[in-house]
mmCIF file of C-alpha atoms in Angstrom:
data_model
loop_
_atom_site.group_PDB
_atom_site.id
_atom_site.type_symbol
_atom_site.label_atom_id
_atom_site.label_comp_id
_atom_site.label_asym_id
_atom_site.label_seq_id
_atom_site.Cartn_x
_atom_site.Cartn_y
_atom_site.Cartn_z
ATOM 1 C CA UNK A 24 -33.220 -121.887 39.715
ATOM 2 C CA UNK A 25 -29.713 -121.454 38.861
ATOM 3 C CA UNK A 26 -27.950 -118.541 41.083
ATOM 4 C CA UNK A 27 -24.691 -116.038 39.322
ATOM 5 C CA UNK A 28 -21.813 -116.816 41.535
ATOM 6 C CA UNK A 29 -20.969 -113.328 43.523
ATOM 7 C CA UNK A 30 -17.217 -113.851 43.204
ATOM 8 C CA UNK A 31 -17.073 -113.090 39.557
ATOM 9 C CA UNK A 32 -19.568 -109.832 39.553
ATOM 10 C CA UNK A 33 -17.347 -108.132 42.231
ATOM 11 C CA UNK A 34 -14.101 -108.825 40.231
ATOM 12 C CA UNK A 35 -15.814 -107.188 37.306
ATOM 13 C CA UNK A 36 -16.869 -104.061 39.076
ATOM 14 C CA UNK A 37 -13.592 -103.722 40.737
ATOM 15 C CA UNK A 38 -11.860 -103.875 37.297
ATOM 16 C CA UNK A 39 -14.173 -101.075 35.569
ATOM 17 C CA UNK A 40 -14.010 -98.942 39.217
ATOM 18 C CA UNK A 41 -9.883 -99.003 38.409
ATOM 19 C CA UNK A 42 -10.353 -98.502 34.576
ATOM 20 C CA UNK A 43 -12.553 -95.411 34.858
ATOM 21 C CA UNK A 44 -10.300 -92.901 35.984
ATOM 22 C CA UNK A 45 -8.106 -93.743 33.294
ATOM 23 C CA UNK A 46 -10.683 -93.157 30.921
ATOM 24 C CA UNK A 47 -11.497 -89.768 32.235
ATOM 25 C CA UNK A 48 -7.482 -88.716 32.320
ATOM 26 C CA UNK A 49 -7.564 -90.003 28.974
ATOM 27 C CA UNK A 50 -10.240 -87.956 27.660
ATOM 28 C CA UNK A 51 -9.256 -84.920 29.352
ATOM 29 C CA UNK A 52 -6.258 -85.093 27.605
ATOM 30 C CA UNK A 53 -8.027 -85.429 24.001
ATOM 31 C CA UNK A 54 -9.696 -82.662 24.813
ATOM 32 C CA UNK A 55 -6.809 -80.504 25.615
ATOM 33 C CA UNK A 56 -5.190 -81.542 22.985
ATOM 34 C CA UNK A 57 -8.101 -80.501 20.492
ATOM 35 C CA UNK A 58 -8.106 -77.065 22.059
ATOM 36 C CA UNK A 59 -4.224 -76.750 21.752
ATOM 37 C CA UNK A 60 -4.971 -77.628 17.987
ATOM 38 C CA UNK A 61 -7.630 -75.205 17.463
ATOM 39 C CA UNK A 62 -5.899 -72.218 18.937
ATOM 40 C CA UNK A 63 -3.038 -73.254 17.040
ATOM 41 C CA UNK A 64 -5.229 -73.409 13.851
ATOM 42 C CA UNK A 65 -6.594 -70.059 14.410
ATOM 43 C CA UNK A 66 -3.382 -68.463 14.883
ATOM 44 C CA UNK A 67 -2.023 -69.546 11.831
ATOM 45 C CA UNK A 68 -4.936 -68.610 10.081
ATOM 46 C CA UNK A 69 -4.242 -65.108 11.477
ATOM 47 C CA UNK A 70 -0.667 -65.004 10.436
ATOM 48 C CA UNK A 71 -1.845 -65.828 7.198
ATOM 49 C CA UNK A 72 -4.376 -63.227 7.006
ATOM 50 C CA UNK A 73 -1.570 -60.779 7.643
ATOM 51 C CA UNK A 74 1.017 -61.886 5.653
ATOM 52 C CA UNK A 75 -0.682 -60.609 2.630
ATOM 53 C CA UNK A 76 -1.382 -57.102 4.204
ATOM 54 C CA UNK A 77 2.360 -56.445 5.133
ATOM 55 C CA UNK A 78 3.696 -58.251 1.992
ATOM 56 C CA UNK A 79 1.238 -55.350 0.423
ATOM 57 C CA UNK A 80 2.337 -52.203 2.164
ATOM 58 C CA UNK A 81 6.340 -53.218 1.802
ATOM 59 C CA UNK A 82 5.500 -53.579 -2.111
ATOM 60 C CA UNK A 83 3.494 -50.293 -2.059
ATOM 61 C CA UNK A 84 6.475 -48.491 -0.092
ATOM 62 C CA UNK A 85 8.360 -49.302 -3.352
ATOM 63 C CA UNK A 86 6.019 -47.260 -5.434
ATOM 64 C CA UNK A 87 6.682 -43.820 -6.640
ATOM 65 C CA UNK A 88 5.051 -40.982 -5.068
ATOM 66 C CA UNK A 89 1.929 -39.924 -6.262
ATOM 67 C CA UNK A 90 0.134 -43.082 -6.429
ATOM 68 C CA UNK A 91 -2.982 -43.727 -4.285
ATOM 69 C CA UNK A 92 -1.618 -47.244 -2.579
ATOM 70 C CA UNK A 93 1.139 -44.965 -1.344
ATOM 71 C CA UNK A 94 -1.209 -42.971 0.556
ATOM 72 C CA UNK A 95 -2.820 -46.286 1.960
ATOM 73 C CA UNK A 96 0.644 -47.939 3.221
ATOM 74 C CA UNK A 97 1.581 -44.946 5.187
ATOM 75 C CA UNK A 98 -1.383 -43.617 6.805
ATOM 76 C CA UNK A 99 0.412 -42.852 10.156
ATOM 77 C CA UNK A 100 3.364 -40.735 8.647
ATOM 78 C CA UNK A 101 0.735 -38.759 6.643
ATOM 79 C CA UNK A 102 -0.955 -38.077 9.646
ATOM 80 C CA UNK A 103 1.937 -36.785 11.471
ATOM 81 C CA UNK A 104 2.655 -34.875 8.414
ATOM 82 C CA UNK A 105 -0.876 -33.148 8.814
ATOM 83 C CA UNK A 106 -0.115 -32.260 12.290
ATOM 84 C CA UNK A 107 3.197 -31.081 11.791
ATOM 85 C CA UNK A 108 1.692 -28.654 9.134
ATOM 86 C CA UNK A 109 -1.146 -27.359 11.066
ATOM 87 C CA UNK A 110 1.302 -26.632 13.974
ATOM 88 C CA UNK A 111 3.533 -24.811 11.611
ATOM 89 C CA UNK A 112 0.170 -22.731 10.315
ATOM 90 C CA UNK A 113 -1.157 -22.080 13.810
ATOM 91 C CA UNK A 114 2.414 -20.453 14.604
ATOM 92 C CA UNK A 115 2.550 -18.354 11.577
ATOM 93 C CA UNK A 116 -1.148 -16.909 12.816
ATOM 94 C CA UNK A 117 0.143 -16.656 16.372
ATOM 95 C CA UNK A 118 3.527 -14.886 16.049
ATOM 96 C CA UNK A 119 4.012 -11.813 14.303
ATOM 97 C CA UNK A 120 6.365 -11.835 11.433
ATOM 98 C CA UNK A 121 9.462 -9.928 11.267
ATOM 99 C CA UNK A 122 8.159 -7.405 8.914
ATOM 100 C CA UNK A 123 4.834 -6.648 11.097
ATOM 101 C CA UNK A 124 6.894 -6.458 14.240
ATOM 102 C CA UNK A 125 9.208 -3.655 12.614
ATOM 103 C CA UNK A 126 6.249 -1.537 11.651
ATOM 104 C CA UNK A 127 4.974 1.230 13.387
ATOM 105 C CA UNK A 128 1.807 1.045 15.650
ATOM 106 C CA UNK A 129 -1.692 1.457 14.016
ATOM 107 C CA UNK A 130 -0.360 0.103 10.655
ATOM 108 C CA UNK A 131 -2.662 -2.858 9.694
ATOM 109 C CA UNK A 132 -0.487 -6.101 9.444
ATOM 110 C CA UNK A 133 0.648 -7.410 5.899
ATOM 111 C CA UNK A 134 -1.315 -8.954 3.593
ATOM 112 C CA UNK A 135 -4.377 -8.258 5.589
ATOM 113 C CA UNK A 136 -7.091 -6.490 3.124
ATOM 114 C CA UNK A 137 -7.958 -3.005 4.118
ATOM 115 C CA UNK A 138 -11.963 -2.063 3.788
ATOM 116 C CA UNK A 139 -13.301 0.603 2.017
ATOM 117 C CA UNK A 140 -14.677 2.215 5.391
ATOM 118 C CA UNK A 141 -11.465 1.674 7.092
ATOM 119 C CA UNK A 142 -9.173 3.130 4.315
ATOM 120 C CA UNK A 143 -11.690 6.488 4.583
ATOM 121 C CA UNK A 144 -11.168 6.422 8.295
ATOM 122 C CA UNK A 145 -7.392 6.426 7.996
ATOM 123 C CA UNK A 146 -6.985 8.920 5.054
ATOM 124 C CA UNK A 147 -9.286 11.389 6.721
ATOM 125 C CA UNK A 148 -7.024 10.435 9.974
ATOM 126 C CA UNK A 149 -3.776 11.004 8.166
ATOM 127 C CA UNK A 150 -5.235 14.415 6.822
ATOM 128 C CA UNK A 151 -6.112 15.954 10.147
ATOM 129 C CA UNK A 152 -2.415 15.096 11.535
ATOM 130 C CA UNK A 153 -0.902 16.586 7.956
ATOM 131 C CA UNK A 154 -2.814 19.869 9.310
ATOM 132 C CA UNK A 155 -0.795 19.389 12.624
ATOM 133 C CA UNK A 156 2.139 19.421 11.164
ATOM 134 C CA UNK A 157 1.576 21.932 8.410
ATOM 135 C CA UNK A 158 -0.248 24.400 9.784
ATOM 136 C CA UNK A 159 1.048 27.052 7.507
ATOM 137 C CA UNK A 160 0.651 25.226 4.036
ATOM 138 C CA UNK A 161 -0.036 27.346 1.328
ATOM 139 C CA UNK A 162 0.741 27.909 -2.085
ATOM 140 C CA UNK A 163 4.347 28.075 -3.256
ATOM 141 C CA UNK A 164 4.145 30.440 -5.893
ATOM 142 C CA UNK A 165 4.438 33.776 -5.242
ATOM 143 C CA UNK A 166 1.341 35.966 -6.891
ATOM 144 C CA UNK A 167 -0.573 38.973 -6.089
ATOM 145 C CA UNK A 168 -3.734 38.635 -8.168
ATOM 146 C CA UNK A 169 -5.235 35.713 -10.565
ATOM 147 C CA UNK A 170 -3.540 36.402 -13.514
ATOM 148 C CA UNK A 171 0.101 36.208 -11.754
ATOM 149 C CA UNK A 172 -0.796 33.127 -10.423
ATOM 150 C CA UNK A 173 -2.230 31.640 -13.603
ATOM 151 C CA UNK A 174 1.060 32.783 -15.385
ATOM 152 C CA UNK A 175 3.300 31.258 -12.433
ATOM 153 C CA UNK A 176 1.595 28.107 -12.594
ATOM 154 C CA UNK A 177 2.096 27.548 -16.245
ATOM 155 C CA UNK A 178 5.484 28.323 -15.713
ATOM 156 C CA UNK A 179 5.957 25.806 -13.199
ATOM 157 C CA UNK A 180 5.530 22.847 -15.264
ATOM 158 C CA UNK A 181 8.625 20.894 -15.402
ATOM 159 C CA UNK A 182 10.408 22.921 -13.009
ATOM 160 C CA UNK A 183 10.571 24.307 -9.396
ATOM 161 C CA UNK A 184 8.453 26.685 -7.778
ATOM 162 C CA UNK A 185 11.703 28.325 -6.671
ATOM 163 C CA UNK A 186 12.767 28.817 -10.337
ATOM 164 C CA UNK A 187 9.451 30.018 -11.011
ATOM 165 C CA UNK A 188 9.682 32.790 -8.227
ATOM 166 C CA UNK A 189 12.400 33.977 -9.299
ATOM 167 C CA UNK A 190 11.595 34.538 -12.676
ATOM 168 C CA UNK A 191 8.399 36.178 -12.482
ATOM 169 C CA UNK A 192 9.250 39.224 -10.795
ATOM 170 C CA UNK A 193 11.405 40.187 -13.496
ATOM 171 C CA UNK A 194 8.488 38.966 -16.199
ATOM 172 C CA UNK A 195 5.564 41.177 -14.439
ATOM 173 C CA UNK A 196 7.535 44.196 -14.483
ATOM 174 C CA UNK A 197 7.419 44.172 -17.907
ATOM 175 C CA UNK A 198 4.231 42.767 -18.796
ATOM 176 C CA UNK A 199 1.895 42.972 -15.705
ATOM 177 C CA UNK A 200 -1.538 42.762 -17.491
ATOM 178 C CA UNK A 201 -2.918 40.202 -19.811
ATOM 179 C CA UNK A 202 -3.252 42.792 -22.535
ATOM 180 C CA UNK A 203 0.430 44.135 -22.233
ATOM 181 C CA UNK A 204 1.433 40.340 -22.349
ATOM 182 C CA UNK A 205 -0.195 39.627 -25.367
ATOM 183 C CA UNK A 206 1.423 42.242 -26.944
ATOM 184 C CA UNK A 207 4.942 40.889 -26.020
ATOM 185 C CA UNK A 208 7.402 40.148 -28.743
ATOM 186 C CA UNK A 209 7.686 36.367 -28.495
ATOM 187 C CA UNK A 210 11.493 36.422 -28.801
ATOM 188 C CA UNK A 211 11.816 38.898 -25.461
ATOM 189 C CA UNK A 212 9.299 36.778 -23.842
ATOM 190 C CA UNK A 213 11.102 33.844 -24.667
ATOM 191 C CA UNK A 214 14.291 35.531 -22.769
ATOM 192 C CA UNK A 215 12.449 36.575 -19.783
ATOM 193 C CA UNK A 216 11.336 32.836 -18.642
ATOM 194 C CA UNK A 217 14.207 31.309 -20.026
ATOM 195 C CA UNK A 218 14.975 30.173 -16.567
ATOM 196 C CA UNK A 219 12.094 27.976 -15.944
ATOM 197 C CA UNK A 220 12.887 25.729 -18.907
ATOM 198 C CA UNK A 221 10.843 24.756 -22.183
ATOM 199 C CA UNK A 222 10.819 28.427 -23.384
ATOM 200 C CA UNK A 223 9.483 28.590 -26.084
ATOM 201 C CA UNK A 224 6.450 26.281 -25.553
ATOM 202 C CA UNK A 225 5.594 28.246 -22.474
ATOM 203 C CA UNK A 226 6.060 31.456 -24.650
ATOM 204 C CA UNK A 227 3.408 30.453 -26.921
ATOM 205 C CA UNK A 228 0.554 29.166 -24.019
ATOM 206 C CA UNK A 229 1.480 32.473 -22.570
ATOM 207 C CA UNK A 230 0.809 34.432 -25.474
ATOM 208 C CA UNK A 231 -2.008 32.325 -26.443
ATOM 209 C CA UNK A 232 -3.846 32.711 -22.968
ATOM 210 C CA UNK A 233 -3.207 36.350 -22.715
ATOM 211 C CA UNK A 234 -4.398 36.863 -25.918
ATOM 212 C CA UNK A 235 -7.965 34.969 -25.051
ATOM 213 C CA UNK A 236 -8.171 36.787 -21.887
ATOM 214 C CA UNK A 237 -8.109 39.937 -23.719
ATOM 215 C CA UNK A 238 -10.540 39.100 -26.596
ATOM 216 C CA UNK A 239 -13.132 36.544 -24.993
ATOM 217 C CA UNK A 240 -12.826 37.448 -21.129
ATOM 218 C CA UNK A 241 -12.536 41.234 -20.947
ATOM 219 C CA UNK A 242 -8.788 41.024 -19.664
ATOM 220 C CA UNK A 243 -10.219 39.321 -16.362
ATOM 221 C CA UNK A 244 -9.287 35.576 -15.590
ATOM 222 C CA UNK A 245 -12.530 33.667 -15.486
ATOM 223 C CA UNK A 246 -13.377 31.960 -12.058
ATOM 224 C CA UNK A 247 -15.071 28.914 -13.473
ATOM 225 C CA UNK A 248 -13.091 25.627 -14.263
ATOM 226 C CA UNK A 249 -15.187 25.465 -17.535
ATOM 227 C CA UNK A 250 -13.252 28.392 -18.882
ATOM 228 C CA UNK A 251 -10.015 28.196 -17.619
ATOM 229 C CA UNK A 252 -9.473 24.597 -19.498
ATOM 230 C CA UNK A 253 -10.337 26.547 -22.518
ATOM 231 C CA UNK A 254 -7.234 28.854 -22.373
ATOM 232 C CA UNK A 255 -3.924 27.498 -24.225
ATOM 233 C CA UNK A 256 -1.872 25.821 -21.699
ATOM 234 C CA UNK A 257 -4.370 25.304 -19.100
ATOM 235 C CA UNK A 258 -5.604 21.760 -17.657
ATOM 236 C CA UNK A 259 -7.516 20.807 -14.939
ATOM 237 C CA UNK A 260 -4.346 20.746 -12.403
ATOM 238 C CA UNK A 261 -3.924 24.668 -13.394
ATOM 239 C CA UNK A 262 -7.025 25.651 -13.297
ATOM 240 C CA UNK A 263 -7.722 23.864 -10.061
ATOM 241 C CA UNK A 264 -4.816 26.033 -8.425
ATOM 242 C CA UNK A 265 -5.900 29.290 -9.769
ATOM 243 C CA UNK A 266 -9.664 28.592 -8.618
ATOM 244 C CA UNK A 267 -8.885 27.062 -5.030
ATOM 245 C CA UNK A 268 -5.972 29.807 -4.250
ATOM 246 C CA UNK A 269 -7.518 33.145 -6.206
ATOM 247 C CA UNK A 270 -10.839 32.471 -5.941
ATOM 248 C CA UNK A 271 -11.726 30.375 -2.799
ATOM 249 C CA UNK A 272 -13.467 27.207 -5.059
ATOM 250 C CA UNK A 273 -12.401 23.984 -3.811
ATOM 251 C CA UNK A 274 -10.145 22.007 -6.026
ATOM 252 C CA UNK A 275 -7.835 19.075 -6.038
ATOM 253 C CA UNK A 276 -4.340 20.093 -7.526
ATOM 254 C CA UNK A 277 -2.980 16.560 -8.732
ATOM 255 C CA UNK A 278 0.543 17.241 -9.546
ATOM 256 C CA UNK A 279 3.670 14.909 -9.481
ATOM 257 C CA UNK A 280 3.957 14.570 -5.772
ATOM 258 C CA UNK A 281 0.260 14.991 -4.921
ATOM 259 C CA UNK A 282 -0.043 11.841 -7.362
ATOM 260 C CA UNK A 283 2.862 9.600 -5.516
ATOM 261 C CA UNK A 284 1.835 10.261 -1.849
ATOM 262 C CA UNK A 285 -1.855 9.213 -2.512
ATOM 263 C CA UNK A 286 -0.633 6.176 -3.913
ATOM 264 C CA UNK A 287 1.969 5.574 -1.286
ATOM 265 C CA UNK A 288 -1.204 6.304 1.131
ATOM 266 C CA UNK A 289 -2.919 3.623 -0.187
ATOM 267 C CA UNK A 290 -6.054 6.397 -1.050
ATOM 268 C CA UNK A 291 -5.999 5.038 -4.937
ATOM 269 C CA UNK A 292 -4.148 3.022 -7.115
ATOM 270 C CA UNK A 293 -4.927 5.312 -10.203
ATOM 271 C CA UNK A 294 -2.083 6.526 -12.321
ATOM 272 C CA UNK A 295 -4.354 9.444 -14.528
ATOM 273 C CA UNK A 296 -4.613 12.661 -12.837
ATOM 274 C CA UNK A 297 -8.103 12.939 -13.565
ATOM 275 C CA UNK A 298 -9.079 9.414 -12.041
ATOM 276 C CA UNK A 299 -6.900 10.114 -9.239
ATOM 277 C CA UNK A 300 -8.831 13.387 -8.822
ATOM 278 C CA UNK A 301 -12.064 11.763 -8.683
ATOM 279 C CA UNK A 302 -11.344 9.138 -6.224
ATOM 280 C CA UNK A 303 -9.556 11.667 -3.645
ATOM 281 C CA UNK A 304 -12.879 13.637 -3.979
ATOM 282 C CA UNK A 305 -14.921 10.849 -2.810
ATOM 283 C CA UNK A 306 -12.607 10.562 0.128
ATOM 284 C CA UNK A 307 -12.897 14.038 1.615
ATOM 285 C CA UNK A 308 -15.369 16.774 1.856
ATOM 286 C CA UNK A 309 -14.869 19.593 -0.595
ATOM 287 C CA UNK A 310 -14.305 21.895 1.972
ATOM 288 C CA UNK A 311 -11.025 20.290 2.386
ATOM 289 C CA UNK A 312 -10.021 19.664 -1.153
ATOM 290 C CA UNK A 313 -7.525 22.931 -1.778
ATOM 291 C CA UNK A 314 -5.811 22.544 1.645
ATOM 292 C CA UNK A 315 -5.486 18.596 1.490
ATOM 293 C CA UNK A 316 -3.646 19.409 -1.679
ATOM 294 C CA UNK A 317 -1.182 22.052 -0.295
ATOM 295 C CA UNK A 318 -0.358 19.588 2.849
ATOM 296 C CA UNK A 319 0.368 16.690 0.639
ATOM 297 C CA UNK A 320 2.447 18.447 -1.629
ATOM 298 C CA UNK A 321 4.149 20.068 1.063
ATOM 299 C CA UNK A 322 4.719 16.807 2.950
ATOM 300 C CA UNK A 323 6.121 15.233 -0.327
ATOM 301 C CA UNK A 324 8.470 18.390 -1.298
ATOM 302 C CA UNK A 325 9.857 17.736 2.500
ATOM 303 C CA UNK A 326 9.730 14.245 3.701
ATOM 304 C CA UNK A 327 8.395 11.808 1.750
ATOM 305 C CA UNK A 328 10.642 12.061 -1.506
ATOM 306 C CA UNK A 329 10.457 10.020 -4.276
ATOM 307 C CA UNK A 330 13.971 8.396 -4.498
ATOM 308 C CA UNK A 331 14.408 8.060 -0.726
ATOM 309 C CA UNK A 332 11.582 9.108 1.711
ATOM 310 C CA UNK A 333 12.417 10.233 5.337
ATOM 311 C CA UNK A 334 10.315 7.452 6.705
ATOM 312 C CA UNK A 335 12.360 7.726 10.229
ATOM 313 C CA UNK A 336 11.266 11.350 10.661
ATOM 314 C CA UNK A 337 7.942 11.393 9.097
ATOM 315 C CA UNK A 338 4.785 12.399 11.325
ATOM 316 C CA UNK A 339 2.313 10.428 9.844
ATOM 317 C CA UNK A 340 4.124 7.013 9.607
ATOM 318 C CA UNK A 341 2.167 4.851 11.947
ATOM 319 C CA UNK A 342 -0.650 5.491 9.447
ATOM 320 C CA UNK A 343 1.512 4.818 6.397
ATOM 321 C CA UNK A 344 1.035 1.505 4.747
ATOM 322 C CA UNK A 345 4.271 2.327 2.580
ATOM 323 C CA UNK A 346 6.618 2.824 5.679
ATOM 324 C CA UNK A 347 9.989 0.910 5.258
ATOM 325 C CA UNK A 348 10.481 2.373 1.795
ATOM 326 C CA UNK A 349 12.412 5.065 2.576
ATOM 327 C CA UNK A 350 15.285 5.538 5.398
ATOM 328 C CA UNK A 351 13.912 4.326 8.889
ATOM 329 C CA UNK A 352 16.490 5.421 10.916
ATOM 330 C CA UNK A 353 15.720 8.810 12.442
ATOM 331 C CA UNK A 354 18.989 10.442 12.836
ATOM 332 C CA UNK A 355 19.430 9.662 9.199
ATOM 333 C CA UNK A 356 16.281 10.267 8.077
ATOM 334 C CA UNK A 357 16.424 13.458 9.622
ATOM 335 C CA UNK A 358 19.356 14.496 7.318
ATOM 336 C CA UNK A 359 17.027 13.884 4.149
ATOM 337 C CA UNK A 360 14.260 16.733 5.534
ATOM 338 C CA UNK A 361 13.819 19.907 2.856
ATOM 339 C CA UNK A 362 13.245 23.496 3.173
ATOM 340 C CA UNK A 363 11.972 24.821 6.743
ATOM 341 C CA UNK A 364 12.086 21.182 7.903
ATOM 342 C CA UNK A 365 15.746 20.844 7.238
ATOM 343 C CA UNK A 366 16.534 24.236 8.310
ATOM 344 C CA UNK A 367 17.236 25.858 4.956
ATOM 345 C CA UNK A 368 14.978 28.618 2.904
ATOM 346 C CA UNK A 369 11.971 27.674 1.576
ATOM 347 C CA UNK A 370 10.587 28.250 -2.229
ATOM 348 C CA UNK A 371 8.679 31.862 -1.776
ATOM 349 C CA UNK A 372 10.382 34.946 -2.068
ATOM 350 C CA UNK A 373 7.684 36.411 -0.617
ATOM 351 C CA UNK A 374 6.159 33.594 2.003
ATOM 352 C CA UNK A 375 2.810 34.089 4.177
ATOM 353 C CA UNK A 376 3.607 35.715 7.566
ATOM 354 C CA UNK A 377 2.943 32.470 9.708
ATOM 355 C CA UNK A 378 5.777 30.422 7.593
ATOM 356 C CA UNK A 379 8.245 28.835 9.882
ATOM 357 C CA UNK A 380 11.101 29.371 7.414
ATOM 358 C CA UNK A 381 13.377 31.434 5.599
ATOM 359 C CA UNK A 382 12.225 33.491 2.442
ATOM 360 C CA UNK A 383 13.896 32.019 -0.785
ATOM 361 C CA UNK A 384 16.712 34.384 -2.200
ATOM 362 C CA UNK A 385 16.403 36.221 -5.603
ATOM 363 C CA UNK A 386 17.866 34.918 -8.456
ATOM 364 C CA UNK A 387 21.617 35.528 -9.016
ATOM 365 C CA UNK A 388 22.686 38.255 -11.101
ATOM 366 C CA UNK A 389 24.185 36.614 -14.505
#
């Protein structure tokens, strides 16, 4: 039996052992190299994937405004713009405007709609405060009976109550009754009422209504609106003046001053006198109609003038949505006040006993 020599086997084993570390190192190096290569490939792939997106964004930025791609390319800017707009909106809601800051207390912020209920409450409060300001409010035409008031009201069209009051003493001295006036010579009547203006048309109305009173109502002024408006020259305004002040029948008198103020007060937007009357009648109880008319007209003649209201001297300014249309400086506004509030005579030659001002002077002799 042959045996393998021991020396060659030992030599081969020693060579194998010596080569093993080298093979392990080489294998390790190969694995590491593969990992690096894989990582580089992944990085390159990601870079390639991102490149088109960046290119698209750059190209999109050059496109004109309004295209959808622009919105996608600038999400960050759009988000920032939204945040800025939101901050501005919040600031507007929080901070009061200069106009609202300057407005008197109690006035609703500009732009905020007022409900019907809130308007009615405000209107009634204004009426109460006007009653405190003008406890002596009254019709500013001199009269002693319904016929005199009817004639004076017809004459007051297109002129002042003062001029009417200065004219009627001479008129009623000549024709104190409907019968007397119906029998007047038209030319003579024209001369008597000439200072009030439009004397020819007014003469025709006065003779016509006096004749109707004599022939249809027994020489008496009727106490019903339906009858009064059938008289020549008599409309709803004149009829309500007579009913409210000569017969105690509540009525709303919509003259120039009343219409102007109730629109400024925000009680109505109507221009037609009958529509104004109907809307105001829905706001206030019937018992207030006559005195409400006097208070509003008093305020319009003394404070809330047509062209330049004296807002700075107005006692109801905190409740008025039109505050600021006129002079707001208190000292300058005081100079705009008229009649007793301005230290000057009133319109009546024979005012009520509680009137705090001076009576009007009679017409100067020609």
